[in-house]
Amino acid sequence: MSASLTKAGFWRFLAAVGSSGPPGSRALHVTAAHCKNRAARVRVGKGDRPVTYEQALKPHDIGHRKGWLSQHTGNLKGEDGAADRTVEDAFVRRLMFGTFHGCLANEVVIKRRANLLTVCVVALQKLPPQKFYFLIGYAESLLSHFYKCPVKIDVQTLREKQVYKYL
Amino acid sequence: MAASLTIRKEFCSLARILSGIPYSAPRVLGHCAGDKKWITIRCPFHSSTVFSSTLSPITVTEEPDTLFQKVTVLVKGHDRAVLDSYEYFATMAAKELGISIGKVFEPPKDMERFTLLKSVHIFKKHRVQYEMRTHYRCIELSHLTGSTARVYLEYIQRNLPESVAMQVTKTAMEKIPEHIHEPMWKDEPTEEAHKPGQ
């Protein structure tokens, strides 16, 4: 047997040494780095966690089974303004999340058409309608003052979140 | 016509003053009762707007309209289905307006890919790859006048979907300038006749 040890072999040796102690003793468990993809993915669990369609599908399904949450022309070839749109989107999403706190059933969809900014929200019926109308008007006027463009908020309400799967 | 216009203008100014002071309205328009006073206040507004829209003129100028040999509309988007439906809409609009359509084709898509490090710190061997796809659709229209092109393009552009961009290329036709009409060598005999004179 050659005396040289590879890196993985060294760790395996250590692990073997660590685990071969008397029962009840602590062992050394090591594995090589396994950088799994974690972006926009809900980890699989016991099967009791309800998950919507948007959350259940992975990012590689965008364009195939999923739609786009933010629609603008910044990311097309030969078009400008992608970074500005992304920052605006992040701000709008936080504002919506805070204004309709606990009432959002799904992610906010943002559409831009010429100067007009349309924010599409699916909400739960947790508040009385008058409060909803006030929040919609408040958010619309704030956003239109910030971004100096007409802002429309489309709201649809549901009784409860639509569950696609249990993970 | 002019008399009715002046009467309506007076109504408009009256209405503007009265809308600020609603309680004084019944005194001025005494013959109207109940809801009718609001209707009569609103009518001048509406009739004035109607008048202004009908008065928005169709300009008739002496200059001849520009003629376009070809107008190319290139639409770009991320979603092929959206571009399909938009192409159907644009071709139907052109057919209804009587514009002759050249060819409608789909240039190959462009994919912009880039590779980034997966982790915030170290792990150089593990990377993530992203790509952005741009699909195209090209509609060529032939033999249009300037005003037709303007109307059609405005209609098309007002109905452009959200994540779709458009580029328009127009090929205009111009009359050949007069000094190019006749070739130069036809003038030579007259010049030779002039030269000995000089």
CSV table of C-alpha atoms in Angstrom, one decimal:
chain,number,residue,atom,x,y,z
A,1,MET,CA,0.0,0.0,0.0
A,2,SER,CA,1.4,3.4,-0.9
A,3,ALA,CA,2.1,5.6,2.0
A,4,SER,CA,0.6,8.8,0.5
A,5,LEU,CA,-2.9,9.7,1.5
A,6,THR,CA,-5.3,11.9,-0.5
A,7,LYS,CA,-7.2,14.6,1.2
A,8,ALA,CA,-10.5,12.7,1.1
A,9,GLY,CA,-8.7,9.6,2.2
A,10,PHE,CA,-7.3,11.6,5.2
A,11,TRP,CA,-10.7,12.7,6.3
A,12,ARG,CA,-12.1,9.2,5.9
A,13,PHE,CA,-9.3,7.8,8.0
A,14,LEU,CA,-10.0,10.4,10.7
A,15,ALA,CA,-13.7,9.5,10.6
A,16,ALA,CA,-13.0,5.8,10.9
A,17,VAL,CA,-10.7,6.5,13.8
A,18,GLY,CA,-13.2,8.7,15.4
A,19,SER,CA,-16.1,6.3,15.1
A,20,SER,CA,-14.3,3.2,16.3
A,21,GLY,CA,-14.3,4.3,20.0
A,22,PRO,CA,-16.3,2.5,22.8
A,23,PRO,CA,-20.2,3.0,22.6
A,24,GLY,CA,-21.4,6.3,24.1
A,25,SER,CA,-18.3,8.2,23.2
A,26,ARG,CA,-18.3,11.2,20.9
A,27,ALA,CA,-17.2,10.7,17.3
A,28,LEU,CA,-15.8,13.0,14.7
A,29,HIS,CA,-18.0,13.2,11.7
A,30,VAL,CA,-16.6,15.0,8.6
A,31,THR,CA,-17.7,15.2,5.0
A,32,ALA,CA,-16.3,17.1,2.1
A,33,ALA,CA,-18.0,20.5,1.3
A,34,HIS,CA,-21.3,19.8,-0.7
A,35,CYS,CA,-22.6,23.2,-1.8
A,36,LYS,CA,-26.2,22.5,-2.5
A,37,ASN,CA,-28.4,25.0,-4.2
A,38,ARG,CA,-30.6,26.8,-1.7
A,39,ALA,CA,-32.0,29.7,-3.6
A,40,ALA,CA,-35.8,30.0,-3.7
A,41,ARG,CA,-36.2,26.4,-2.6
A,42,VAL,CA,-38.3,25.1,0.3
A,43,ARG,CA,-36.5,22.2,1.9
A,44,VAL,CA,-38.4,18.9,2.0
A,45,GLY,CA,-39.6,18.0,5.6
A,46,LYS,CA,-41.9,15.7,7.4
A,47,GLY,CA,-44.9,16.3,5.1
A,48,ASP,CA,-46.9,18.6,7.4
A,49,ARG,CA,-45.8,22.0,5.9
A,50,PRO,CA,-48.3,23.5,3.4
A,51,VAL,CA,-46.6,25.1,0.4
A,52,THR,CA,-48.1,27.2,-2.5
A,53,TYR,CA,-47.5,26.5,-6.2
A,54,GLU,CA,-45.0,29.4,-6.3
A,55,GLN,CA,-43.0,28.0,-3.4
A,56,ALA,CA,-43.1,24.4,-4.5
A,57,LEU,CA,-41.5,24.9,-7.9
A,58,LYS,CA,-37.8,25.5,-8.2
A,59,PRO,CA,-36.2,28.4,-10.0
A,60,HIS,CA,-35.2,26.3,-13.0
A,61,ASP,CA,-39.0,25.9,-13.8
A,62,ILE,CA,-39.3,29.6,-14.5
A,63,GLY,CA,-40.5,30.0,-18.1
A,64,HIS,CA,-41.6,26.4,-18.2
A,65,ARG,CA,-44.0,25.8,-15.3
A,66,LYS,CA,-43.7,29.1,-13.5
A,67,GLY,CA,-44.3,32.6,-14.6
A,68,TRP,CA,-42.3,35.8,-13.9
A,69,LEU,CA,-42.9,37.7,-10.7
A,70,SER,CA,-41.5,41.0,-12.1
A,71,GLN,CA,-42.1,41.9,-15.7
A,72,HIS,CA,-40.1,44.7,-17.3
A,73,THR,CA,-37.9,45.2,-20.3
A,74,GLY,CA,-34.6,45.8,-18.4
A,75,ASN,CA,-33.3,42.3,-18.8
A,76,LEU,CA,-33.8,42.0,-22.6
A,77,LYS,CA,-30.8,42.1,-24.9
A,78,GLY,CA,-30.0,45.7,-25.8
A,79,GLU,CA,-32.2,47.3,-23.1
A,80,ASP,CA,-31.1,49.3,-20.1
A,81,GLY,CA,-32.2,49.9,-16.6
A,82,ALA,CA,-32.2,46.4,-15.1
A,83,ALA,CA,-30.5,47.4,-11.9
A,84,ASP,CA,-32.9,50.3,-11.3
A,85,ARG,CA,-35.9,48.1,-11.8
A,86,THR,CA,-34.6,45.5,-9.5
A,87,VAL,CA,-34.1,48.0,-6.7
A,88,GLU,CA,-37.5,49.4,-7.2
A,89,ASP,CA,-39.0,45.9,-7.1
A,90,ALA,CA,-37.3,45.1,-3.8
A,91,PHE,CA,-38.7,48.3,-2.3
A,92,VAL,CA,-42.2,47.7,-3.6
A,93,ARG,CA,-42.2,44.1,-2.3
A,94,ARG,CA,-41.1,45.3,1.2
A,95,LEU,CA,-43.7,48.0,1.2
A,96,MET,CA,-46.5,45.6,0.2
A,97,PHE,CA,-45.3,43.0,2.8
A,98,GLY,CA,-45.4,45.6,5.5
A,99,THR,CA,-48.6,47.4,4.5
A,100,PHE,CA,-50.6,44.2,4.1
A,101,HIS,CA,-48.9,42.4,7.0
A,102,GLY,CA,-50.1,38.8,7.4
A,103,CYS,CA,-52.6,39.2,4.6
A,104,LEU,CA,-50.5,38.2,1.6
A,105,ALA,CA,-51.4,34.8,0.2
A,106,ASN,CA,-48.7,34.8,-2.4
A,107,GLU,CA,-45.8,36.7,-3.8
A,108,VAL,CA,-46.5,40.2,-5.2
A,109,VAL,CA,-46.4,40.5,-9.0
A,110,ILE,CA,-45.0,43.7,-10.4
A,111,LYS,CA,-45.7,44.7,-14.0
A,112,ARG,CA,-44.4,47.8,-15.9
A,113,ARG,CA,-46.0,49.1,-19.0
A,114,ALA,CA,-44.6,52.4,-20.4
A,115,ASN,CA,-44.8,54.7,-17.3
A,116,LEU,CA,-47.5,52.7,-15.5
A,117,LEU,CA,-46.5,50.5,-12.5
A,118,THR,CA,-49.1,47.8,-11.7
A,119,VAL,CA,-48.8,45.8,-8.5
A,120,CYS,CA,-50.9,42.6,-8.4
A,121,VAL,CA,-51.6,41.3,-4.9
A,122,VAL,CA,-53.5,38.2,-3.8
A,123,ALA,CA,-54.6,38.8,-0.2
A,124,LEU,CA,-56.4,36.9,2.5
A,125,GLN,CA,-59.7,38.2,3.9
A,126,LYS,CA,-58.3,39.0,7.3
A,127,LEU,CA,-59.3,42.7,7.4
A,128,PRO,CA,-62.7,44.4,6.8
A,129,PRO,CA,-63.0,45.8,3.2
A,130,GLN,CA,-62.9,49.4,4.3
A,131,LYS,CA,-59.4,48.9,5.9
A,132,PHE,CA,-58.3,47.1,2.7
A,133,TYR,CA,-59.4,50.0,0.5
A,134,PHE,CA,-57.6,52.5,2.8
A,135,LEU,CA,-54.4,50.4,2.7
A,136,ILE,CA,-54.6,50.2,-1.1
A,137,GLY,CA,-55.1,53.9,-1.5
A,138,TYR,CA,-52.3,54.7,0.9
A,139,ALA,CA,-49.8,52.3,-0.8
A,140,GLU,CA,-50.8,53.7,-4.3
A,141,SER,CA,-50.3,57.3,-3.3
A,142,LEU,CA,-47.1,56.7,-1.5
A,143,LEU,CA,-45.6,54.7,-4.4
A,144,SER,CA,-46.7,57.2,-7.0
A,145,HIS,CA,-45.1,60.0,-5.0
A,146,PHE,CA,-41.8,58.0,-4.6
A,147,TYR,CA,-41.5,56.9,-8.2
A,148,LYS,CA,-43.3,59.8,-9.9
A,149,CYS,CA,-45.3,57.5,-12.1
A,150,PRO,CA,-48.9,56.3,-12.0
A,151,VAL,CA,-49.3,53.3,-9.8
A,152,LYS,CA,-52.2,50.8,-9.8
A,153,ILE,CA,-52.7,48.1,-7.3
A,154,ASP,CA,-54.9,45.1,-8.3
A,155,VAL,CA,-56.1,43.1,-5.3
A,156,GLN,CA,-57.8,39.8,-5.3
A,157,THR,CA,-58.9,38.2,-2.0
A,158,LEU,CA,-59.1,34.6,-0.9
A,159,ARG,CA,-60.4,33.0,2.3
A,160,GLU,CA,-57.2,31.0,2.9
A,161,LYS,CA,-53.9,30.3,1.2
A,162,GLN,CA,-54.1,27.9,-1.7
A,163,VAL,CA,-52.0,24.9,-0.9
A,164,TYR,CA,-50.4,23.0,-3.7
A,165,LYS,CA,-48.4,20.4,-1.8
A,166,TYR,CA,-47.3,19.4,1.7
A,167,LEU,CA,-43.5,19.2,2.1
B,1,MET,CA,-72.8,77.8,-34.2
B,2,ALA,CA,-70.7,80.6,-32.8
B,3,ALA,CA,-73.5,81.9,-30.6
B,4,SER,CA,-74.1,78.5,-29.1
B,5,LEU,CA,-70.3,78.2,-28.5
B,6,THR,CA,-70.2,81.5,-26.6
B,7,ILE,CA,-73.3,80.5,-24.6
B,8,ARG,CA,-71.5,77.2,-23.7
B,9,LYS,CA,-68.3,79.0,-22.8
B,10,GLU,CA,-70.3,81.2,-20.4
B,11,PHE,CA,-71.9,78.1,-18.9
B,12,CYS,CA,-68.4,76.6,-18.4
B,13,SER,CA,-67.2,79.6,-16.5
B,14,LEU,CA,-70.4,79.7,-14.5
B,15,ALA,CA,-70.0,76.0,-13.7
B,16,ARG,CA,-66.3,76.4,-12.6
B,17,ILE,CA,-67.3,79.2,-10.2
B,18,LEU,CA,-70.3,77.3,-8.9
B,19,SER,CA,-68.5,74.1,-8.3
B,20,GLY,CA,-66.5,75.9,-5.7
B,21,ILE,CA,-69.7,77.3,-4.0
B,22,PRO,CA,-72.3,74.6,-4.1
B,23,TYR,CA,-74.8,76.2,-1.8
B,24,SER,CA,-75.2,79.2,-4.1
B,25,ALA,CA,-76.1,77.1,-7.1
B,26,PRO,CA,-79.9,76.9,-6.5
B,27,ARG,CA,-80.1,80.8,-6.6
B,28,VAL,CA,-78.5,81.1,-10.0
B,29,LEU,CA,-80.1,78.1,-11.7
B,30,GLY,CA,-83.4,78.6,-9.9
B,31,HIS,CA,-85.5,76.9,-12.5
B,32,CYS,CA,-83.6,73.6,-12.0
B,33,ALA,CA,-84.6,71.5,-9.0
B,34,GLY,CA,-83.2,68.6,-7.1
B,35,ASP,CA,-80.5,66.6,-8.9
B,36,LYS,CA,-81.1,68.5,-12.1
B,37,LYS,CA,-78.9,71.3,-11.0
B,38,TRP,CA,-75.9,69.0,-10.7
B,39,ILE,CA,-76.7,67.6,-14.1
B,40,THR,CA,-76.9,71.0,-15.7
B,41,ILE,CA,-73.6,72.0,-14.0
B,42,ARG,CA,-72.0,68.8,-15.4
B,43,CYS,CA,-73.4,69.0,-18.9
B,44,PRO,CA,-71.4,72.2,-19.8
B,45,PHE,CA,-68.3,70.4,-18.6
B,46,HIS,CA,-69.1,67.4,-20.7
B,47,SER,CA,-70.3,69.3,-23.7
B,48,SER,CA,-67.2,71.5,-23.5
B,49,THR,CA,-65.0,68.4,-23.5
B,50,VAL,CA,-67.0,66.9,-26.3
B,51,PHE,CA,-66.6,70.1,-28.2
B,52,SER,CA,-62.9,70.2,-27.7
B,53,SER,CA,-62.5,66.6,-28.8
B,54,THR,CA,-64.5,67.2,-32.0
B,55,LEU,CA,-62.6,70.5,-32.5
B,56,SER,CA,-59.3,68.6,-32.3
B,57,PRO,CA,-58.5,69.1,-36.0
B,58,ILE,CA,-57.5,66.8,-38.8
B,59,THR,CA,-54.7,68.8,-40.3
B,60,VAL,CA,-54.7,69.3,-44.0
B,61,THR,CA,-51.3,70.4,-45.3
B,62,GLU,CA,-49.9,71.0,-48.8
B,63,GLU,CA,-46.8,68.8,-48.3
B,64,PRO,CA,-47.1,65.3,-49.7
B,65,ASP,CA,-47.2,62.4,-47.2
B,66,THR,CA,-43.9,60.5,-46.7
B,67,LEU,CA,-44.0,57.1,-48.4
B,68,PHE,CA,-42.5,54.1,-46.7
B,69,GLN,CA,-41.2,51.2,-48.8
B,70,LYS,CA,-40.9,49.0,-45.7
B,71,VAL,CA,-41.7,49.3,-42.1
B,72,THR,CA,-40.0,46.6,-39.9
B,73,VAL,CA,-41.3,46.0,-36.4
B,74,LEU,CA,-39.0,43.9,-34.3
B,75,VAL,CA,-40.5,42.7,-31.0
B,76,LYS,CA,-38.4,41.3,-28.2
B,77,GLY,CA,-39.5,39.4,-25.1
B,78,HIS,CA,-38.7,36.8,-22.5
B,79,ASP,CA,-41.9,34.8,-23.1
B,80,ARG,CA,-42.5,33.1,-26.4
B,81,ALA,CA,-46.3,32.7,-25.8
B,82,VAL,CA,-46.7,36.4,-25.2
B,83,LEU,CA,-44.9,37.2,-28.5
B,84,ASP,CA,-47.1,34.6,-30.3
B,85,SER,CA,-50.3,36.3,-29.1
B,86,TYR,CA,-48.9,39.8,-29.8
B,87,GLU,CA,-48.0,38.8,-33.4
B,88,TYR,CA,-51.5,37.5,-33.9
B,89,PHE,CA,-52.8,40.8,-32.6
B,90,ALA,CA,-50.5,42.9,-34.8
B,91,THR,CA,-51.2,41.0,-38.0
B,92,MET,CA,-54.9,41.1,-37.4
B,93,ALA,CA,-54.8,44.9,-36.9
B,94,ALA,CA,-52.8,45.3,-40.1
B,95,LYS,CA,-55.3,43.2,-42.1
B,96,GLU,CA,-58.2,45.2,-40.7
B,97,LEU,CA,-56.5,48.5,-41.6
B,98,GLY,CA,-55.7,47.1,-45.1
B,99,ILE,CA,-51.9,47.3,-44.7
B,100,SER,CA,-50.0,44.8,-46.8
B,101,ILE,CA,-47.9,42.5,-44.7
B,102,GLY,CA,-44.5,41.4,-46.1
B,103,LYS,CA,-43.3,38.6,-44.0
B,104,VAL,CA,-43.6,37.5,-40.4
B,105,PHE,CA,-40.8,35.5,-39.1
B,106,GLU,CA,-39.0,34.6,-35.9
B,107,PRO,CA,-35.2,35.4,-35.7
B,108,PRO,CA,-33.3,32.9,-33.5
B,109,LYS,CA,-33.3,33.5,-29.8
B,110,ASP,CA,-30.4,35.1,-27.9
B,111,MET,CA,-29.2,33.5,-24.6
B,112,GLU,CA,-27.0,35.6,-22.3
B,113,ARG,CA,-25.3,33.3,-19.9
B,114,PHE,CA,-23.0,34.0,-17.0
B,115,THR,CA,-21.3,31.9,-14.3
B,116,LEU,CA,-21.0,33.1,-10.7
B,117,LEU,CA,-19.5,31.7,-7.6
B,118,LYS,CA,-22.1,29.8,-5.6
B,119,SER,CA,-20.8,30.7,-2.2
B,120,VAL,CA,-20.2,34.0,-0.5
B,121,HIS,CA,-16.7,33.0,0.6
B,122,ILE,CA,-14.2,30.5,-1.0
B,123,PHE,CA,-15.4,27.3,-2.7
B,124,LYS,CA,-14.1,28.2,-6.1
B,125,LYS,CA,-15.0,24.9,-7.6
B,126,HIS,CA,-18.7,25.3,-7.1
B,127,ARG,CA,-20.4,27.8,-9.4
B,128,VAL,CA,-23.9,28.7,-10.5
B,129,GLN,CA,-24.9,29.5,-14.0
B,130,TYR,CA,-27.7,31.9,-15.0
B,131,GLU,CA,-29.1,32.6,-18.4
B,132,MET,CA,-31.5,35.2,-19.8
B,133,ARG,CA,-33.4,34.3,-23.0
B,134,THR,CA,-34.6,37.0,-25.4
B,135,HIS,CA,-37.0,35.8,-28.1
B,136,TYR,CA,-37.7,37.9,-31.2
B,137,ARG,CA,-40.5,38.3,-33.7
B,138,CYS,CA,-40.3,40.4,-36.8
B,139,ILE,CA,-43.2,41.8,-38.8
B,140,GLU,CA,-42.5,43.5,-42.1
B,141,LEU,CA,-45.1,45.8,-43.6
B,142,SER,CA,-44.7,47.1,-47.1
B,143,HIS,CA,-45.8,50.2,-49.0
B,144,LEU,CA,-47.4,52.4,-46.3
B,145,THR,CA,-48.0,56.1,-46.2
B,146,GLY,CA,-46.7,58.2,-43.3
B,147,SER,CA,-50.0,58.8,-41.7
B,148,THR,CA,-51.0,55.1,-41.9
B,149,ALA,CA,-47.7,54.1,-40.4
B,150,ARG,CA,-48.1,56.6,-37.5
B,151,VAL,CA,-51.7,55.5,-36.7
B,152,TYR,CA,-50.8,51.8,-36.9
B,153,LEU,CA,-47.6,52.1,-34.8
B,154,GLU,CA,-49.4,54.2,-32.2
B,155,TYR,CA,-52.1,51.5,-31.8
B,156,ILE,CA,-49.6,48.7,-31.7
B,157,GLN,CA,-47.4,50.5,-29.1
B,158,ARG,CA,-50.3,51.4,-26.8
B,159,ASN,CA,-51.1,47.7,-26.6
B,160,LEU,CA,-47.6,46.5,-26.0
B,161,PRO,CA,-47.6,43.8,-23.3
B,162,GLU,CA,-45.5,44.2,-20.1
B,163,SER,CA,-42.2,42.6,-20.6
B,164,VAL,CA,-42.0,43.2,-24.3
B,165,ALA,CA,-39.9,45.8,-26.1
B,166,MET,CA,-40.2,47.0,-29.7
B,167,GLN,CA,-37.8,48.4,-32.3
B,168,VAL,CA,-39.2,50.0,-35.5
B,169,THR,CA,-37.1,50.5,-38.7
B,170,LYS,CA,-38.7,52.6,-41.4
B,171,THR,CA,-37.4,52.6,-45.0
B,172,ALA,CA,-38.7,55.8,-46.6
B,173,MET,CA,-38.9,56.5,-50.4
B,174,GLU,CA,-37.9,59.9,-51.7
B,175,LYS,CA,-38.1,61.5,-55.1
B,176,ILE,CA,-34.8,61.5,-57.0
B,177,PRO,CA,-33.4,65.1,-56.9
B,178,GLU,CA,-33.7,66.8,-60.3
B,179,HIS,CA,-30.1,67.4,-61.0
B,180,ILE,CA,-29.4,63.6,-61.1
B,181,HIS,CA,-32.3,63.0,-63.6
B,182,GLU,CA,-30.2,63.4,-66.7
B,183,PRO,CA,-26.6,61.9,-67.0
B,184,MET,CA,-23.7,64.4,-67.1
B,185,TRP,CA,-22.4,63.3,-70.5
B,186,LYS,CA,-25.5,64.4,-72.3
B,187,ASP,CA,-24.6,68.1,-71.5
B,188,GLU,CA,-21.1,67.8,-73.2
B,189,PRO,CA,-21.9,68.8,-76.8
B,190,THR,CA,-23.5,72.1,-75.5
B,191,GLU,CA,-20.3,72.8,-73.4
B,192,GLU,CA,-18.1,72.2,-76.4
B,193,ALA,CA,-20.2,74.6,-78.4
B,194,HIS,CA,-19.8,77.2,-75.5
B,195,LYS,CA,-16.0,76.7,-75.2
B,196,PRO,CA,-14.9,78.2,-78.5
B,197,GLY,CA,-17.3,81.1,-77.8
B,198,GLN,CA,-15.4,81.8,-74.5
